[in-house]
Amino acid sequence: MDSISVVKVSGHCLDDHELISQFAKVVASTDEPVVIVHGGGVEISQLQHKLNIEPRYVDGLRVTDADSLALVEMVLCGSVNKRLVRYLLSAGVDAQGLSGVDRGLVRARRMRHESLDMGYTGEVVSVRGEVITDLLERGITPVVSPVSLGACSNFNLNADPVAGAIAAAIGAHEVVFISNVAGVLVEGKRAASLTRLQALDLIERGVIHGGMIPKVESALVVLSSGVPQAVITDLQGWASREGTTFIGSGAKARISEEICQ
C-alpha cells in the first residue's frame, strides 16, 4: 500500500461550514490513503454548559465523569463524526465513520494520574490496525472518533495520542496535526522542520511556549512510537504541504537555513 497519512483534525475546523468544506476538498484531492481522527472538545463543552455540567480539566485534559461521558459519546461518535462523514461524501470521498469502540479498534484503560481520579478519561492500551488497513485496501477513508473501548466501559481519549497510536499500528509514514496554527514560530517565522532535540531546546528556552507546547509534545510522542515524521500545520498549510515537520534526531532539520514566511 502507498504511504499512509493519519490526519488529526481539531474540533475548531468541524463546526464551521467553510472550514469543513475546505477540509473535505483537500482530502478528496489527496492521492495517498488518509486516515482521519477528529476532536470536538469545543462542542462537548458547549453542550455541558447548556446542561449545567461544569467542564473540569487537569493538565489540559478533560476529566470525564459518567454524565460527561454520555455527552462525549453523543458529540464525538454522533454529531461531529457524522457531520464530517457527510461533508467528505459530498466531496466525493468514500468515507466511513467509526469510533475506537467499533470492532475493538482502540482499547483503552483509565488514565493514570498521581493525585486525581480521571473518571472515564482514558489512555490507549492497544490498536487493531487491521480494522483500518482493511478499509484502506477497499478504498475507504476511515473517520475515527477517539471514544474507545475499555474492559467495563467506554473511555474518552484525547484525539492526539489516538492518532499517533493508529499511525504506529498501521505503519503510517506521518501524522498531520491540523489546528488553527500554521506551525512553530521561531523569531516570528515558521520553522520548516525540527528534530526532537531542537524542539526540546526551544521549549526549554521559552521560544515554544503556551498552547504550542502540548502540540509539540504530541508530535514528539508520535516520533517515539516509530512513525517517521509528524507535522503541525493549519488547513491551508496542509493543502499546500507546508507547516513544521518533526523528524528523527538523526535527520538534518531546517530550522536555521530554511525558515518559511
Coordinates of C-alpha atoms in Angstrom, one line a residue:
M1 CA 0.0 0.0 0.0
D2 CA 1.1 3.6 -0.7
S3 CA 2.4 5.8 2.1
I4 CA -0.4 6.5 4.6
S5 CA -1.1 9.8 6.4
V6 CA -3.0 9.9 9.6
V7 CA -4.6 13.3 9.9
K8 CA -5.8 14.6 13.2
V9 CA -8.2 17.5 12.7
S10 CA -9.2 19.6 15.7
G11 CA -12.8 20.5 16.6
H12 CA -12.5 24.1 15.6
C13 CA -12.5 23.1 11.9
L14 CA -15.6 21.0 12.3
D15 CA -18.3 23.4 13.3
D16 CA -17.6 25.9 10.5
H17 CA -19.1 25.3 7.1
E18 CA -16.3 26.9 5.1
L19 CA -13.5 25.1 7.0
I20 CA -15.1 21.7 6.9
S21 CA -15.9 22.0 3.3
Q22 CA -12.3 23.0 2.5
F23 CA -11.0 20.1 4.6
A24 CA -13.2 17.7 2.7
K25 CA -12.0 19.0 -0.7
V26 CA -8.3 18.7 0.4
V27 CA -8.9 15.1 1.4
A28 CA -10.6 14.4 -2.0
S29 CA -7.6 15.8 -3.8
T30 CA -5.1 13.7 -1.9
D31 CA -3.6 10.8 -3.9
E32 CA -2.3 8.8 -0.9
P33 CA -4.5 6.9 1.6
V34 CA -5.7 9.1 4.5
V35 CA -7.0 8.1 8.0
I36 CA -8.8 10.9 9.8
V37 CA -9.0 11.2 13.5
H38 CA -11.1 14.1 14.9
G39 CA -11.6 16.0 18.1
G40 CA -14.6 18.0 19.2
G41 CA -13.9 19.4 22.6
V42 CA -15.5 22.8 21.9
E43 CA -18.8 21.3 21.1
I44 CA -18.6 19.0 24.1
S45 CA -18.1 22.0 26.4
Q46 CA -20.9 23.9 24.8
L47 CA -23.3 21.1 25.4
Q48 CA -22.1 20.7 29.0
H49 CA -22.8 24.4 29.7
K50 CA -26.3 24.0 28.2
L51 CA -27.0 21.1 30.6
N52 CA -25.4 22.9 33.6
I53 CA -22.4 20.4 33.7
E54 CA -19.2 22.3 34.6
P55 CA -16.3 21.1 32.4
R56 CA -13.3 20.0 34.5
Y57 CA -9.7 19.9 33.4
V58 CA -6.4 18.8 34.8
D59 CA -3.1 19.4 33.0
G60 CA -5.1 20.5 30.0
L61 CA -7.1 17.2 29.8
R62 CA -10.8 16.9 30.3
V63 CA -11.8 14.9 33.4
T64 CA -14.8 12.8 32.3
D65 CA -17.4 11.7 34.8
A66 CA -20.3 9.4 33.9
D67 CA -22.7 12.2 32.8
S68 CA -19.9 13.8 30.7
L69 CA -19.1 10.5 29.0
A70 CA -22.6 10.2 27.7
L71 CA -22.3 13.7 26.2
V72 CA -18.9 12.9 24.8
E73 CA -20.3 9.9 23.0
M74 CA -23.2 11.9 21.7
V75 CA -21.0 14.6 20.3
L76 CA -17.9 12.7 19.1
C77 CA -19.5 9.5 17.9
G78 CA -22.7 11.2 16.8
S79 CA -22.9 14.8 15.6
V80 CA -19.3 15.6 14.8
N81 CA -18.4 12.2 13.3
K82 CA -21.4 12.0 11.1
R83 CA -21.1 15.7 10.0
L84 CA -17.6 15.2 8.9
V85 CA -18.5 12.0 7.0
R86 CA -21.4 13.8 5.3
Y87 CA -19.1 16.6 4.0
L88 CA -16.5 14.1 2.9
L89 CA -19.1 12.1 1.0
S90 CA -20.3 15.3 -0.7
A91 CA -16.8 16.0 -1.8
G92 CA -16.5 12.5 -3.4
V93 CA -14.6 10.8 -0.6
D94 CA -15.8 7.2 0.2
A95 CA -15.7 7.8 3.9
Q96 CA -16.9 5.6 6.8
G97 CA -17.3 6.9 10.4
L98 CA -16.3 4.7 13.3
S99 CA -15.1 5.1 16.9
G100 CA -12.4 3.4 18.8
V101 CA -15.1 1.1 20.2
D102 CA -16.2 -0.3 16.8
R103 CA -14.6 -3.7 16.2
G104 CA -12.4 -3.0 19.2
L105 CA -10.3 -0.7 17.1
V106 CA -8.8 1.1 20.1
R107 CA -8.7 -0.5 23.6
A108 CA -8.2 1.8 26.5
R109 CA -7.9 2.0 30.3
R110 CA -8.5 4.7 32.8
M111 CA -5.8 7.4 32.5
R112 CA -3.4 7.3 35.5
H113 CA -2.9 10.5 37.5
E114 CA -0.9 10.8 40.6
S115 CA -3.4 12.8 42.6
L116 CA -6.8 12.7 40.8
D117 CA -9.3 10.1 39.7
M118 CA -9.7 10.8 35.9
G119 CA -13.0 9.0 35.8
Y120 CA -13.8 7.9 32.2
T121 CA -10.8 9.8 30.7
G122 CA -8.7 7.1 29.2
E123 CA -5.4 6.3 27.5
V124 CA -4.5 3.9 24.7
V125 CA -3.7 0.3 25.5
S126 CA -3.7 -1.3 22.0
V127 CA -4.9 -0.7 18.4
R128 CA -6.3 -3.3 16.0
G129 CA -4.5 -2.0 12.9
E130 CA -6.2 -4.4 10.6
V131 CA -9.5 -2.7 11.1
I132 CA -8.1 0.4 9.4
T133 CA -6.0 -1.3 6.8
D134 CA -9.0 -3.5 5.7
L135 CA -10.9 -0.3 4.9
L136 CA -8.0 1.4 3.2
E137 CA -7.4 -1.6 1.0
R138 CA -11.0 -1.2 -0.2
G139 CA -10.5 2.5 -1.0
I140 CA -12.5 3.7 2.1
T141 CA -11.3 6.6 4.2
P142 CA -11.8 5.9 7.9
V143 CA -13.1 8.8 10.0
V144 CA -12.3 7.9 13.7
S145 CA -13.8 9.3 16.8
P146 CA -11.4 8.9 19.8
V147 CA -14.1 7.3 22.1
S148 CA -12.5 3.9 22.8
L149 CA -13.2 0.5 24.4
G150 CA -12.4 -0.3 28.0
A151 CA -12.9 -3.5 29.9
C152 CA -16.1 -2.4 31.7
S153 CA -17.0 0.9 29.9
N154 CA -16.1 3.2 27.1
F155 CA -13.5 5.9 27.6
N156 CA -13.0 9.4 26.4
L157 CA -9.5 9.8 24.9
N158 CA -7.6 12.8 23.6
A159 CA -7.5 12.5 19.8
D160 CA -3.8 13.3 19.5
P161 CA -2.5 10.1 21.1
V162 CA -5.2 8.1 19.4
A163 CA -3.9 9.4 16.0
G164 CA -0.4 8.5 16.9
A165 CA -1.2 5.0 18.1
I166 CA -3.2 4.3 15.0
A167 CA -0.4 5.6 12.8
A168 CA 2.1 3.3 14.6
A169 CA -0.2 0.3 14.3
I170 CA -0.7 0.6 10.6
G171 CA 2.8 1.7 9.6
A172 CA 1.8 5.2 8.5
H173 CA 4.6 7.5 7.4
E174 CA 3.3 10.6 9.1
V175 CA 0.8 12.1 11.5
V176 CA -0.5 15.6 10.5
F177 CA -2.0 17.7 13.3
I178 CA -4.3 20.3 11.8
S179 CA -5.4 23.1 14.0
N180 CA -5.6 26.9 13.9
V181 CA -1.8 27.4 13.8
A182 CA 0.4 27.3 10.7
G183 CA 3.4 25.7 12.6
V184 CA 6.1 26.5 15.1
L185 CA 7.3 30.1 15.0
V186 CA 11.0 30.8 15.6
E187 CA 11.9 34.5 15.5
G188 CA 8.5 35.3 14.0
K189 CA 8.8 32.8 11.1
R190 CA 7.6 29.3 10.7
A191 CA 10.3 26.6 11.1
A192 CA 10.2 24.2 8.2
S193 CA 11.4 21.3 10.3
L194 CA 12.7 20.4 13.7
T195 CA 14.4 17.5 15.3
R196 CA 13.4 16.2 18.7
L197 CA 16.5 17.8 20.3
Q198 CA 15.9 21.2 18.6
A199 CA 12.2 21.2 19.7
L200 CA 13.1 20.4 23.3
D201 CA 15.7 23.1 23.3
L202 CA 13.2 25.6 22.0
I203 CA 10.8 24.7 24.8
E204 CA 13.5 25.0 27.4
R205 CA 14.5 28.4 26.2
G206 CA 10.8 29.6 26.1
V207 CA 10.7 30.0 22.3
I208 CA 8.0 27.4 22.2
H209 CA 5.5 28.3 24.9
G210 CA 1.9 28.3 26.0
G211 CA -0.6 26.3 23.9
M212 CA 2.1 25.3 21.4
I213 CA 3.9 23.1 24.0
P214 CA 1.2 20.3 24.1
K215 CA 1.0 20.4 20.3
V216 CA 4.8 19.9 20.0
E217 CA 4.8 17.2 22.8
S218 CA 2.1 15.3 20.8
A219 CA 4.3 15.5 17.7
L220 CA 7.3 14.2 19.7
V221 CA 5.3 11.3 21.1
V222 CA 4.5 10.3 17.5
L223 CA 8.2 10.1 16.7
S224 CA 8.7 8.0 19.9
S225 CA 6.2 5.5 18.6
G226 CA 8.2 4.8 15.5
V227 CA 6.3 7.0 13.0
P228 CA 8.9 8.7 10.8
Q229 CA 7.5 12.2 11.0
A230 CA 4.8 14.4 12.5
V231 CA 3.6 17.8 11.1
I232 CA 1.9 20.7 12.8
T233 CA 0.0 22.9 10.4
D234 CA -3.3 24.6 9.6
L235 CA -5.8 23.6 6.9
Q236 CA -4.2 26.0 4.3
G237 CA -0.7 24.6 5.2
W238 CA -1.8 21.0 4.8
A239 CA -3.3 21.8 1.4
S240 CA 0.0 23.3 0.2
R241 CA 2.1 20.8 2.1
E242 CA 3.6 23.4 4.5
G243 CA 3.9 23.6 8.2
T244 CA 6.5 22.4 10.7
T245 CA 7.7 18.8 10.3
F246 CA 9.2 17.0 13.2
I247 CA 11.8 14.4 12.2
G248 CA 14.0 11.9 14.0
S249 CA 17.1 13.3 15.6
G250 CA 19.4 11.6 13.1
A251 CA 18.0 13.7 10.3
K252 CA 19.0 17.2 9.5
A253 CA 16.3 19.7 10.2
R254 CA 16.0 23.1 8.5
I255 CA 15.3 25.4 11.5
S256 CA 18.1 27.9 10.6
E257 CA 18.7 27.5 6.9
E258 CA 15.1 27.2 5.7
I259 CA 12.6 29.2 7.7
C260 CA 9.4 29.9 5.8
Q261 CA 7.4 33.1 5.9

